[in-house]
mmCIF file of C-alpha atoms in Angstrom:
data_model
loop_
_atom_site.group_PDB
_atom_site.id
_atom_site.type_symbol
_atom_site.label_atom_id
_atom_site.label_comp_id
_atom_site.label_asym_id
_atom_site.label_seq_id
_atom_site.Cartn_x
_atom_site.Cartn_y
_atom_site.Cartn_z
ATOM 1 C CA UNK E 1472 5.290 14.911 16.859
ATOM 2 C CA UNK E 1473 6.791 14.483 13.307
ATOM 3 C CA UNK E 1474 4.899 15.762 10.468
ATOM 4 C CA UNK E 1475 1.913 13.973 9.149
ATOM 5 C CA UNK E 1476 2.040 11.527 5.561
ATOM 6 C CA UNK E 1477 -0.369 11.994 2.909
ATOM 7 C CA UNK E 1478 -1.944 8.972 1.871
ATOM 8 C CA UNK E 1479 -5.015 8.868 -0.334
ATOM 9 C CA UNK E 1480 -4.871 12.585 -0.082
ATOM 10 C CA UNK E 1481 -5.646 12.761 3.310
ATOM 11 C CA UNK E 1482 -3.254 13.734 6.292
ATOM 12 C CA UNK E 1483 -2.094 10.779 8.206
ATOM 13 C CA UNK E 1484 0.303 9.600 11.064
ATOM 14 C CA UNK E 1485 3.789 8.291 9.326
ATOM 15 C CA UNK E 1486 3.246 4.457 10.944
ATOM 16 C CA UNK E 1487 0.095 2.682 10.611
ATOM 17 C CA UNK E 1488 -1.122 -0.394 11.913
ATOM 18 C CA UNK E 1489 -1.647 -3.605 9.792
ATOM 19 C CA UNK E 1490 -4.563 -5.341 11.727
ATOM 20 C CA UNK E 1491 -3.790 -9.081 10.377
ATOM 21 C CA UNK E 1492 -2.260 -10.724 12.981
ATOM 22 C CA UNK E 1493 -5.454 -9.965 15.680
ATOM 23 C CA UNK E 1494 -6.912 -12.407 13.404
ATOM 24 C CA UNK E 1495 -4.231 -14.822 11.497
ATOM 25 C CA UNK E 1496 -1.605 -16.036 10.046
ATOM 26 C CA UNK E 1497 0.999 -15.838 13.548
ATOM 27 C CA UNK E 1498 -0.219 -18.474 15.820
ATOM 28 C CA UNK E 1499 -2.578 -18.185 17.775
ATOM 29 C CA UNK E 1500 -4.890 -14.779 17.694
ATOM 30 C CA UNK E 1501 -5.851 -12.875 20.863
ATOM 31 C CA UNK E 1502 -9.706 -13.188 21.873
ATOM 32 C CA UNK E 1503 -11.872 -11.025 20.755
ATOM 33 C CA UNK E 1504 -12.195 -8.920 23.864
ATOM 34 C CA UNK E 1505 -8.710 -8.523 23.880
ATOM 35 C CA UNK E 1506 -8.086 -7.638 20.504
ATOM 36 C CA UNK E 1507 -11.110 -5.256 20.844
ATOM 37 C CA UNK E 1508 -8.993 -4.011 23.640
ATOM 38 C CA UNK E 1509 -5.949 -3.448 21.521
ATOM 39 C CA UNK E 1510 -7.788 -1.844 18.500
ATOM 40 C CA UNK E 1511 -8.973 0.568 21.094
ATOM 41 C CA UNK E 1512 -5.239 1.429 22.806
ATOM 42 C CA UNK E 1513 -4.116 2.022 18.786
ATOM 43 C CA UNK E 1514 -6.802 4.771 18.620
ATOM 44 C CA UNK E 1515 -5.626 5.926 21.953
ATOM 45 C CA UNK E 1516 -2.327 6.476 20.733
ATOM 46 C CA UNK E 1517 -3.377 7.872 17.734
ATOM 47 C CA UNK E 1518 -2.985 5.516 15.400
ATOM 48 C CA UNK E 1519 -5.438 6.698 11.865
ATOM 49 C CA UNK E 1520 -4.407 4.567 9.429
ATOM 50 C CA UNK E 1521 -5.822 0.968 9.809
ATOM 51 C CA UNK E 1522 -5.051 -1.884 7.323
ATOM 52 C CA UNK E 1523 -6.741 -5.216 6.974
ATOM 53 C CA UNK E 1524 -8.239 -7.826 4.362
ATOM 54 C CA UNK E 1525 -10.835 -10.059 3.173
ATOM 55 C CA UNK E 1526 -8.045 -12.880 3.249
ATOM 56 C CA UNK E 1527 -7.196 -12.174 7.261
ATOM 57 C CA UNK E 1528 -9.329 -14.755 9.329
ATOM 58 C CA UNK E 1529 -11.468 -15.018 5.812
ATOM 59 C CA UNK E 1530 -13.316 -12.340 7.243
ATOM 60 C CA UNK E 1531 -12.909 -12.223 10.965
ATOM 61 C CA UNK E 1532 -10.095 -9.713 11.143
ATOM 62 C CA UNK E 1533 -12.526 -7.301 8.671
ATOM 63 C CA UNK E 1534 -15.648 -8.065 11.326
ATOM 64 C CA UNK E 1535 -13.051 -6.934 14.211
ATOM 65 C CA UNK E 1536 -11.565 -3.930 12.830
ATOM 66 C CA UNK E 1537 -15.444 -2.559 11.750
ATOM 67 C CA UNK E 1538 -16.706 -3.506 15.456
ATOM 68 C CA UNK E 1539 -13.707 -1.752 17.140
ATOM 69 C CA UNK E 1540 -13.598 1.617 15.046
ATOM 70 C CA UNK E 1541 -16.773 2.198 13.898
ATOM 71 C CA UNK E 1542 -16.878 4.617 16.384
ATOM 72 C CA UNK E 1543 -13.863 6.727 15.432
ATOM 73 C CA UNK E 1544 -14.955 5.671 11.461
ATOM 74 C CA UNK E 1545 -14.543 9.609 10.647
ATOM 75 C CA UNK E 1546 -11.281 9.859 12.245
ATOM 76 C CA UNK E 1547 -9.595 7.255 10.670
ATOM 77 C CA UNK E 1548 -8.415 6.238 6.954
ATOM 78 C CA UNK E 1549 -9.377 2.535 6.657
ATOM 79 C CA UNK E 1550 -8.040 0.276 4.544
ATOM 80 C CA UNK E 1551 -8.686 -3.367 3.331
ATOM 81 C CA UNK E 1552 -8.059 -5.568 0.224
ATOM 82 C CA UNK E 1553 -9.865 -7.529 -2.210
ATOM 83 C CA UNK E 1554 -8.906 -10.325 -4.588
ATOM 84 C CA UNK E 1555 -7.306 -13.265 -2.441
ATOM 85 C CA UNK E 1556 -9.535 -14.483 -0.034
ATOM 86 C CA UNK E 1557 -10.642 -17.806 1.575
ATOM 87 C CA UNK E 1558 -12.941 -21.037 -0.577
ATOM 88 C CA UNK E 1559 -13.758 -24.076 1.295
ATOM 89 C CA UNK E 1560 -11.075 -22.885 4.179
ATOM 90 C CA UNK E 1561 -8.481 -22.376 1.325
ATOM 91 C CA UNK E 1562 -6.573 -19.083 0.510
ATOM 92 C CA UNK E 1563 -7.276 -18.854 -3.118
ATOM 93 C CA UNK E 1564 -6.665 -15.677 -5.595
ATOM 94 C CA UNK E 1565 -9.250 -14.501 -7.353
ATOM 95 C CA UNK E 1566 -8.961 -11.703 -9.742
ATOM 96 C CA UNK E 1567 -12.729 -11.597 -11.671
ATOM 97 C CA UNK E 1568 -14.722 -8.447 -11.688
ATOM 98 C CA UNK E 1569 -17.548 -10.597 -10.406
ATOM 99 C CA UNK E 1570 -15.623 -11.754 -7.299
ATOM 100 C CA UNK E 1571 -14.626 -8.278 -7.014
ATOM 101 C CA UNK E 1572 -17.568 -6.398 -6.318
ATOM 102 C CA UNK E 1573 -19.045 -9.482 -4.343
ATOM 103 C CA UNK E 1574 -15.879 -9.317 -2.067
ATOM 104 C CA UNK E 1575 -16.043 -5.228 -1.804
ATOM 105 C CA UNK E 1576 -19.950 -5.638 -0.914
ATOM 106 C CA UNK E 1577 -18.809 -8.009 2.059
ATOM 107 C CA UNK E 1578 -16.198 -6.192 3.255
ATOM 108 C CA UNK E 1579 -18.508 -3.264 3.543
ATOM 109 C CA UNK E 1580 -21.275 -4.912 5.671
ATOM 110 C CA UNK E 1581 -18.486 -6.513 7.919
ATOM 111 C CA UNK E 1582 -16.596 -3.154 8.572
ATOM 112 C CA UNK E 1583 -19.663 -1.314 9.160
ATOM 113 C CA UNK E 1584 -19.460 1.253 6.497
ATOM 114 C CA UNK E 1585 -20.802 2.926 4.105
ATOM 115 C CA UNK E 1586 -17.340 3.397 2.283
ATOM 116 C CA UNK E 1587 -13.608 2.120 2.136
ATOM 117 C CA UNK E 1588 -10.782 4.739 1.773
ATOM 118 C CA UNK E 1589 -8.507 2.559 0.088
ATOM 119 C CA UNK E 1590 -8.894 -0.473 -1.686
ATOM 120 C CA UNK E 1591 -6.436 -2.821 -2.664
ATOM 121 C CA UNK E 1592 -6.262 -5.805 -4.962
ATOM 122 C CA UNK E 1593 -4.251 -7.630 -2.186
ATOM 123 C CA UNK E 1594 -2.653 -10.193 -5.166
ATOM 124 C CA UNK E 1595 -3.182 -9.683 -9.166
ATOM 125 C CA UNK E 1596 -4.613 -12.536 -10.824
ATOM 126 C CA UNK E 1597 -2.305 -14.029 -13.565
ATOM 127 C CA UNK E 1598 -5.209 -15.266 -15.400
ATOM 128 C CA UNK E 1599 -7.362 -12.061 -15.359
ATOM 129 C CA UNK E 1600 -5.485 -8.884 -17.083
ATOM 130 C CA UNK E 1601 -4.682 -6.239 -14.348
ATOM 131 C CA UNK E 1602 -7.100 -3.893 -16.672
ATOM 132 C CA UNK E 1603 -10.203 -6.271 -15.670
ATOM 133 C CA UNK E 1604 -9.485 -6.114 -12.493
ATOM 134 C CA UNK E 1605 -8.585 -2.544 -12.256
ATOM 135 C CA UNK E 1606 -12.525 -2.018 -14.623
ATOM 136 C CA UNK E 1607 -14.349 -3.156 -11.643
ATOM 137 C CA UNK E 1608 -12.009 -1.416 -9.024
ATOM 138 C CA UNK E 1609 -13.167 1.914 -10.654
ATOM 139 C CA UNK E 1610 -16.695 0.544 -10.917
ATOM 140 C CA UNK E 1611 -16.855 0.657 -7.133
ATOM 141 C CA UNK E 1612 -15.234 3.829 -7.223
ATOM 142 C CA UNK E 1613 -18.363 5.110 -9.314
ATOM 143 C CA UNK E 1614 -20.756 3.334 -7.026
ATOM 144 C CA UNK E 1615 -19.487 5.518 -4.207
ATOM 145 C CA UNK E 1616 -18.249 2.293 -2.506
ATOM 146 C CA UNK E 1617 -14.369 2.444 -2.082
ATOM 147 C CA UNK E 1618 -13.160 5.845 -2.125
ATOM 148 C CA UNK E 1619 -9.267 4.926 -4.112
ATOM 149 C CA UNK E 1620 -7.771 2.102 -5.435
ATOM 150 C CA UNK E 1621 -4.812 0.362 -4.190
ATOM 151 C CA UNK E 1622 -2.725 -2.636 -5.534
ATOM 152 C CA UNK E 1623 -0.643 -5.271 -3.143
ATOM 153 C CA UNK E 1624 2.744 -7.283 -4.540
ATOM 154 C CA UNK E 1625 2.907 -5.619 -8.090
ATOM 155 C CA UNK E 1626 5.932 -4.713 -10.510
ATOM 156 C CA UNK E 1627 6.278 -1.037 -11.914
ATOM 157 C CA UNK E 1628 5.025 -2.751 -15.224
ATOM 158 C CA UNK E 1629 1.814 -3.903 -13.653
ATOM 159 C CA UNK E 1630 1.045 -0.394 -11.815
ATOM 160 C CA UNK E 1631 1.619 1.305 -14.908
ATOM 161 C CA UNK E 1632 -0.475 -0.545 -16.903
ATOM 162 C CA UNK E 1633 -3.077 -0.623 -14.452
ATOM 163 C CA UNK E 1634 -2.250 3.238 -13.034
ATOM 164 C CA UNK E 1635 -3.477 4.111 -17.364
ATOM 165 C CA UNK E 1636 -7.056 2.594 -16.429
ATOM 166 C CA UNK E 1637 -7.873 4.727 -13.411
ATOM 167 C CA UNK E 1638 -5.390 6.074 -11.240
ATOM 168 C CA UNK E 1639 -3.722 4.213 -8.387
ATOM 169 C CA UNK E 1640 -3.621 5.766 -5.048
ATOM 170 C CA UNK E 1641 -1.314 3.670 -3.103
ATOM 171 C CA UNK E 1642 0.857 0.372 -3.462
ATOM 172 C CA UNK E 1643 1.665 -1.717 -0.692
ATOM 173 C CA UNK E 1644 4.673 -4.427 -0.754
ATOM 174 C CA UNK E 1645 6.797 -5.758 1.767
ATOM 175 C CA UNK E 1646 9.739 -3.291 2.706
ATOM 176 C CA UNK E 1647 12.180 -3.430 5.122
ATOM 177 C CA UNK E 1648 15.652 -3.856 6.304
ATOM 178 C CA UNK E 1649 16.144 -7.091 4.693
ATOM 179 C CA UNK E 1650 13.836 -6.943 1.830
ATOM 180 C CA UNK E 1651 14.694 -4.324 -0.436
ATOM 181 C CA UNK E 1652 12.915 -5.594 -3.573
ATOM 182 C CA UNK E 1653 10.961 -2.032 -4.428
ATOM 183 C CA UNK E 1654 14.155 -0.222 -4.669
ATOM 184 C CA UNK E 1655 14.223 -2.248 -8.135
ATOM 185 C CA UNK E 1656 11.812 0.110 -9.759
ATOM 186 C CA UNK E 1657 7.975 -0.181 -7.920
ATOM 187 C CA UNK E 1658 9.449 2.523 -5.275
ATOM 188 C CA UNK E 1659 10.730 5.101 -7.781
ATOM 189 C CA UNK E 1660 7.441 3.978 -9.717
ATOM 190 C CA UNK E 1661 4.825 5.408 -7.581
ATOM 191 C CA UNK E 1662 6.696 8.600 -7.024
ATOM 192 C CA UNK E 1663 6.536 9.095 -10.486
ATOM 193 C CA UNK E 1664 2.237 8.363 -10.588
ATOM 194 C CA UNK E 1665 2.390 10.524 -7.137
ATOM 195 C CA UNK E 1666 1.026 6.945 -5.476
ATOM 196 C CA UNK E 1667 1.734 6.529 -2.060
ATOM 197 C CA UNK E 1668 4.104 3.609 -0.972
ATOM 198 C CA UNK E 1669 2.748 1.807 2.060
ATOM 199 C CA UNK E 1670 5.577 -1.127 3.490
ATOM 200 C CA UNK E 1671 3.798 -4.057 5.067
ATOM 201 C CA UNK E 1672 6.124 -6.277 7.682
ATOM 202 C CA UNK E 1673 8.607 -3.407 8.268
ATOM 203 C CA UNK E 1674 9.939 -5.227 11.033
ATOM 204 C CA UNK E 1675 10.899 -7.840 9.025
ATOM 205 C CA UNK E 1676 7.856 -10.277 10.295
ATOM 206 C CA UNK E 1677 9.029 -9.709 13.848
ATOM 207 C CA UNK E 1678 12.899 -10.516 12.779
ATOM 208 C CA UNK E 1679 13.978 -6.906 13.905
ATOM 209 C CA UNK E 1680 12.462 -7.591 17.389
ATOM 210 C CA UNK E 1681 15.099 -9.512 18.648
ATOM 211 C CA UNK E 1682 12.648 -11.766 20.598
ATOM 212 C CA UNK E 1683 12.566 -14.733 18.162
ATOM 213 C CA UNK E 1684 15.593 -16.352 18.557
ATOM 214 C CA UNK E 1685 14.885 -20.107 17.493
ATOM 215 C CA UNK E 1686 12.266 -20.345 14.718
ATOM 216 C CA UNK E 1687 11.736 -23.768 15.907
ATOM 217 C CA UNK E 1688 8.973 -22.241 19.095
ATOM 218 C CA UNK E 1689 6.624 -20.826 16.117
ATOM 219 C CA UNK E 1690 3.578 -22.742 16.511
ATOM 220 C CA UNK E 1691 2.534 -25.060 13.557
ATOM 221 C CA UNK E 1692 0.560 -22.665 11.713
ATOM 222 C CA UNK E 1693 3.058 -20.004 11.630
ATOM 223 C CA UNK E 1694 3.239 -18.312 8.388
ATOM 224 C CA UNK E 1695 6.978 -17.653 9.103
ATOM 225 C CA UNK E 1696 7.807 -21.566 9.236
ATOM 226 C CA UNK E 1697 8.138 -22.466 5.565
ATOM 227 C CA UNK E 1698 9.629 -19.147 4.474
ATOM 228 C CA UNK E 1699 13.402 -19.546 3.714
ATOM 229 C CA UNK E 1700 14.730 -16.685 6.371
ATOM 230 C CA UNK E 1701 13.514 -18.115 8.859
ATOM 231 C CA UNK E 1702 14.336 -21.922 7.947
ATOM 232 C CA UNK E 1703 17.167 -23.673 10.594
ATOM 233 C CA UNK E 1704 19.579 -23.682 8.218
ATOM 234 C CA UNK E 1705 19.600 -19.595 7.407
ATOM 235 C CA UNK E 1706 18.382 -17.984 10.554
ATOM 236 C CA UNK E 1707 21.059 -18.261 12.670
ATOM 237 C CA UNK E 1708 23.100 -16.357 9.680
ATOM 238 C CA UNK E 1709 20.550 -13.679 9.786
ATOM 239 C CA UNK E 1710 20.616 -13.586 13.597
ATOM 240 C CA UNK E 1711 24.283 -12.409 13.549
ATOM 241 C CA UNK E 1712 23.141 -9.611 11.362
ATOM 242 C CA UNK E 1713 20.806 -8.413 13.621
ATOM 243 C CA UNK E 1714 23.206 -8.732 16.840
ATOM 244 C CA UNK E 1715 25.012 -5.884 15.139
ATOM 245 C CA UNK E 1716 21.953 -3.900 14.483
ATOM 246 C CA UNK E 1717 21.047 -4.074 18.388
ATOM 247 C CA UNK E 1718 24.492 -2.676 19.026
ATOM 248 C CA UNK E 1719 23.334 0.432 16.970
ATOM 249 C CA UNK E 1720 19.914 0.814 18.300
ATOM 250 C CA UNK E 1721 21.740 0.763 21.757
ATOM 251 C CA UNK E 1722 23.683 3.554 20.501
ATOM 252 C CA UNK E 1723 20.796 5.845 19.470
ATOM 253 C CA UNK E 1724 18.482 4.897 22.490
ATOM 254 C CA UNK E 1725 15.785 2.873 20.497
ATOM 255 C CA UNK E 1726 14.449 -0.642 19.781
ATOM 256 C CA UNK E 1727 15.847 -2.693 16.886
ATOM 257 C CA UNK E 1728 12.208 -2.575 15.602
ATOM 258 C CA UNK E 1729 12.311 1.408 15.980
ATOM 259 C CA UNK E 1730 15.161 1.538 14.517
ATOM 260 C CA UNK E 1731 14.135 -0.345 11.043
ATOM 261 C CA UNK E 1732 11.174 1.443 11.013
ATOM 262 C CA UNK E 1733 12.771 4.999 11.056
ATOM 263 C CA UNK E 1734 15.223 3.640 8.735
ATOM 264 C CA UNK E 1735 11.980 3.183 6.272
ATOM 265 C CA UNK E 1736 10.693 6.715 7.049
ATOM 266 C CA UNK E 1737 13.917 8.121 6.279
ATOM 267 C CA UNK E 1738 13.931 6.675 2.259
ATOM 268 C CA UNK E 1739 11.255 8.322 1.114
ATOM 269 C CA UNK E 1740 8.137 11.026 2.390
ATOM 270 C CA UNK E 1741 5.907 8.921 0.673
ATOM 271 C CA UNK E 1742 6.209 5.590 2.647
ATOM 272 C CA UNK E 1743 4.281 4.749 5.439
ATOM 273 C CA UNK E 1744 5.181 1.519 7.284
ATOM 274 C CA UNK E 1745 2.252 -0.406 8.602
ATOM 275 C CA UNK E 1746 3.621 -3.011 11.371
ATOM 276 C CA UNK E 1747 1.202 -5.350 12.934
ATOM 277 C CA UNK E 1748 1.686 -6.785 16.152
ATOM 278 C CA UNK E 1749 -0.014 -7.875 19.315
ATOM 279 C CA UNK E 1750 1.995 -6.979 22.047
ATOM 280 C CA UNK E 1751 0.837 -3.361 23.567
ATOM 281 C CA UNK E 1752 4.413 -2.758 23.985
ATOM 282 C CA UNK E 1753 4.948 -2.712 20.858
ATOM 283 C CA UNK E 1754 1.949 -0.861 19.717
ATOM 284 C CA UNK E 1755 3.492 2.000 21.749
ATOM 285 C CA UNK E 1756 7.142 1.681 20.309
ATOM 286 C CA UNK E 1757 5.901 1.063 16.536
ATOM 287 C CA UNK E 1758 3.822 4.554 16.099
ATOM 288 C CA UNK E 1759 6.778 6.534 18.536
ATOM 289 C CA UNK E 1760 9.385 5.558 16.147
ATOM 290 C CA UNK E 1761 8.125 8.341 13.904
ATOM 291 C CA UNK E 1762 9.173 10.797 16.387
ATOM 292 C CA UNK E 1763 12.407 9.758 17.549
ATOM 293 C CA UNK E 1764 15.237 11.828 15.978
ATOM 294 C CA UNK E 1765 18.182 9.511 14.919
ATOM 295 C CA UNK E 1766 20.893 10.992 12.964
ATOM 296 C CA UNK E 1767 21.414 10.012 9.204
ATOM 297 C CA UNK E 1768 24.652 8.470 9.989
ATOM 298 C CA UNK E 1769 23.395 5.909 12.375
ATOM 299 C CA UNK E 1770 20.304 5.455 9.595
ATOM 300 C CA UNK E 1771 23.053 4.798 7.229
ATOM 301 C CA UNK E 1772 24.896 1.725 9.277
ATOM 302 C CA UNK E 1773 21.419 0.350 9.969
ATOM 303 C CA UNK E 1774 20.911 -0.120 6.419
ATOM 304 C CA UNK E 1775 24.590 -1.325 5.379
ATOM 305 C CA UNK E 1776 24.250 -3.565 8.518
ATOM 306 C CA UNK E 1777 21.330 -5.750 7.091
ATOM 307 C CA UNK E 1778 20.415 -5.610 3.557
ATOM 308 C CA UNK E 1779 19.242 -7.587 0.696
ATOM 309 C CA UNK E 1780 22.660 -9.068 -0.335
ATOM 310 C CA UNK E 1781 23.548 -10.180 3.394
ATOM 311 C CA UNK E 1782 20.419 -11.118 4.525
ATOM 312 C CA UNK E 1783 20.221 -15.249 3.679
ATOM 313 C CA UNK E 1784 17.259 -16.914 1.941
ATOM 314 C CA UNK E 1785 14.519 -16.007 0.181
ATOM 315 C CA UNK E 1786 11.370 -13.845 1.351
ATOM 316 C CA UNK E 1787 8.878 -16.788 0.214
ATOM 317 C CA UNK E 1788 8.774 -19.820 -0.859
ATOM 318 C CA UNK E 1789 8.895 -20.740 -4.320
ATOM 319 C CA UNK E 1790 5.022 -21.672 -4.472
ATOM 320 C CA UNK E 1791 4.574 -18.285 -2.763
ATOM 321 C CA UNK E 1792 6.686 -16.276 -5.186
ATOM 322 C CA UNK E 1793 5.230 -17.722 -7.838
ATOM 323 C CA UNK E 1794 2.500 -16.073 -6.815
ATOM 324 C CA UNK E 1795 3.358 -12.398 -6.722
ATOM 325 C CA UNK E 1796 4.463 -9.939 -9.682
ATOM 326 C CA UNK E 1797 6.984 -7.599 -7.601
ATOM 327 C CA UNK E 1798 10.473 -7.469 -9.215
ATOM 328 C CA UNK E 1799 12.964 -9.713 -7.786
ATOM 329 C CA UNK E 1800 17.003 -9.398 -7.619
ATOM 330 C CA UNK E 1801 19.132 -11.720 -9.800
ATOM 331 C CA UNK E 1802 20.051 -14.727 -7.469
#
């Protein structure tokens, strides 16, 4: 077993497990009794770090997640997000103190607790000023409600700013193999404010899997169909990239996945990867990756294999980007 990660000041396993695809945004979700089922193997496997959202299922993935673990609630550090969350069936950002606290208060009842570890303000609203949103953050903090505060997508700017109103336990943005954005300055950032890091889509949104070949089979409401990677014109690029990282993973006896994710763990002892899948497989691979022992030479290919300046296309699309503050490389 490899050492445990601090997070929020409490001890957890390196790799926890982002909850939002049992619910949305990759096809088709599993039924309930079988995502029930796979909340219930992560636990198993000892999985104590749980991650989910107001925005996932606008609601439903929040209402799984507090069915499924209420029972283990004082074993586990559970985490959701405020501040982007579903109007009239539309994703829509939302910043306000107002729609704050209503959010946190709904989250509560649907999780089935009395308190949430870590909060996050999954996007920052560009029309409310991070310190607004960061007053009513530490208003719940007062109320006893959320235990920390977290923030989703931001720059080092924003975090600092927001860090000086009350202090920011954690900051979550994508990071992985081929998106390397936080290396800018948010990463060396939250070392400095002793936040924690926490990397959503590790595995690259399923890229480092190796299973999706043609982007072309994701079903219609794929969140991966618009966004440039994975677009006809750049994937195959990409694929060739990650033919050569199989070839390494071969060589030190682990999945591609596995192999990005230990590649994260390496960087820094306060990131913690939170990969979401449904496939039990998986489940099982994600959290072992923590344990495997691959030499820092073989971490070092991985990451000069696939990168931010091979990688082709951009993360999001430019409505999408528009959207989020984190610092972005010079095209």
């Amino acid at each position: 077993m490899s050492p445990n990660r601090i997070l929020c000041q409490t001890e957890v396993r390196p790799v926890g497990l982002g909850c939002m695809n049992l619910s949305h945004a990759y096809g088709t979700p599993p039924d309930e009794a079988a995502a029930l089922a796979f909340l219930q193997r992560a636990v198993d496997l000892g999985y104590n770090h749980f991650d989910t959202a107001t925005l996932y299922g606008f609601g439903a993935n929040e209402t799984l997640v507090g069915k499924a673990l209420k029972p283990y609630r004082s074993q586990i550090l559970l985490a959701s997000k405020c501040g982007m969350g579903g109007v009239n069936g539309k994703r829509v950002i939302d910043g306000r103190p107002e729609t704050i606290q209503r959010q946190a208060e709904e989250s509560l009842r649907r999780l089935q607790t009395d308190v949430i570890d870590l909060y996050y303000l999954h996007r920052w609203d560009k029309n409310i000023p991070i310190e607004e949103s960061m007053g009513a953050l530490s208003r719940l903090v007062e109320q006893g409600k959320i235990r920390t505060i977290g923030l989703s997508e931001v720059s080092a700017a924003t975090l600092e700013k927001a860090h000086a109103v009350h202090p920011v336990a954690a900051v979550q943005t994508e990071y992985s193999l081929w998106t390397r954005n936080p290396e800018i300055a948010v990463l060396q950032k939250t070392r400095e404010l002793g936040a924690a890091f926490v990397a959503f889509s590790p595995v690259a949104r399923g890229f480092l899997g190796g299973i999706l070949r043609d982007p072309a089979t994701l079903a219609d409401n794929d969140i991966r169909r618009p966004m440039p990677r994975f677009s006809a014109e750049n994937y195959p690029a990409n694929l060739r990239l990650l033919d050569k990282l199989q070839d390494l993973a071969q060589q030190a006896g682990c999945t591609t996945a596995q192999l990005g994710i230990a590649w994260l763990l390496a960087q820094s002892e306060h990131i913690l990867p939170i990969p979401g899948t449904t496939n039990p497989a998986h489940l099982a691979d994600n959290f072992a990756a923590a344990d495997l022992n691959i030499s820092a030479d073989i971490l070092q290919q991985a990451g000069q294999i696939i990168h931010q300046g091979n990688t082709v296309g951009a993360r999001y699309p430019a409505a999408t980007q528009a959207e989020i503050d984190t610092e972005e490389f010079e095209a």
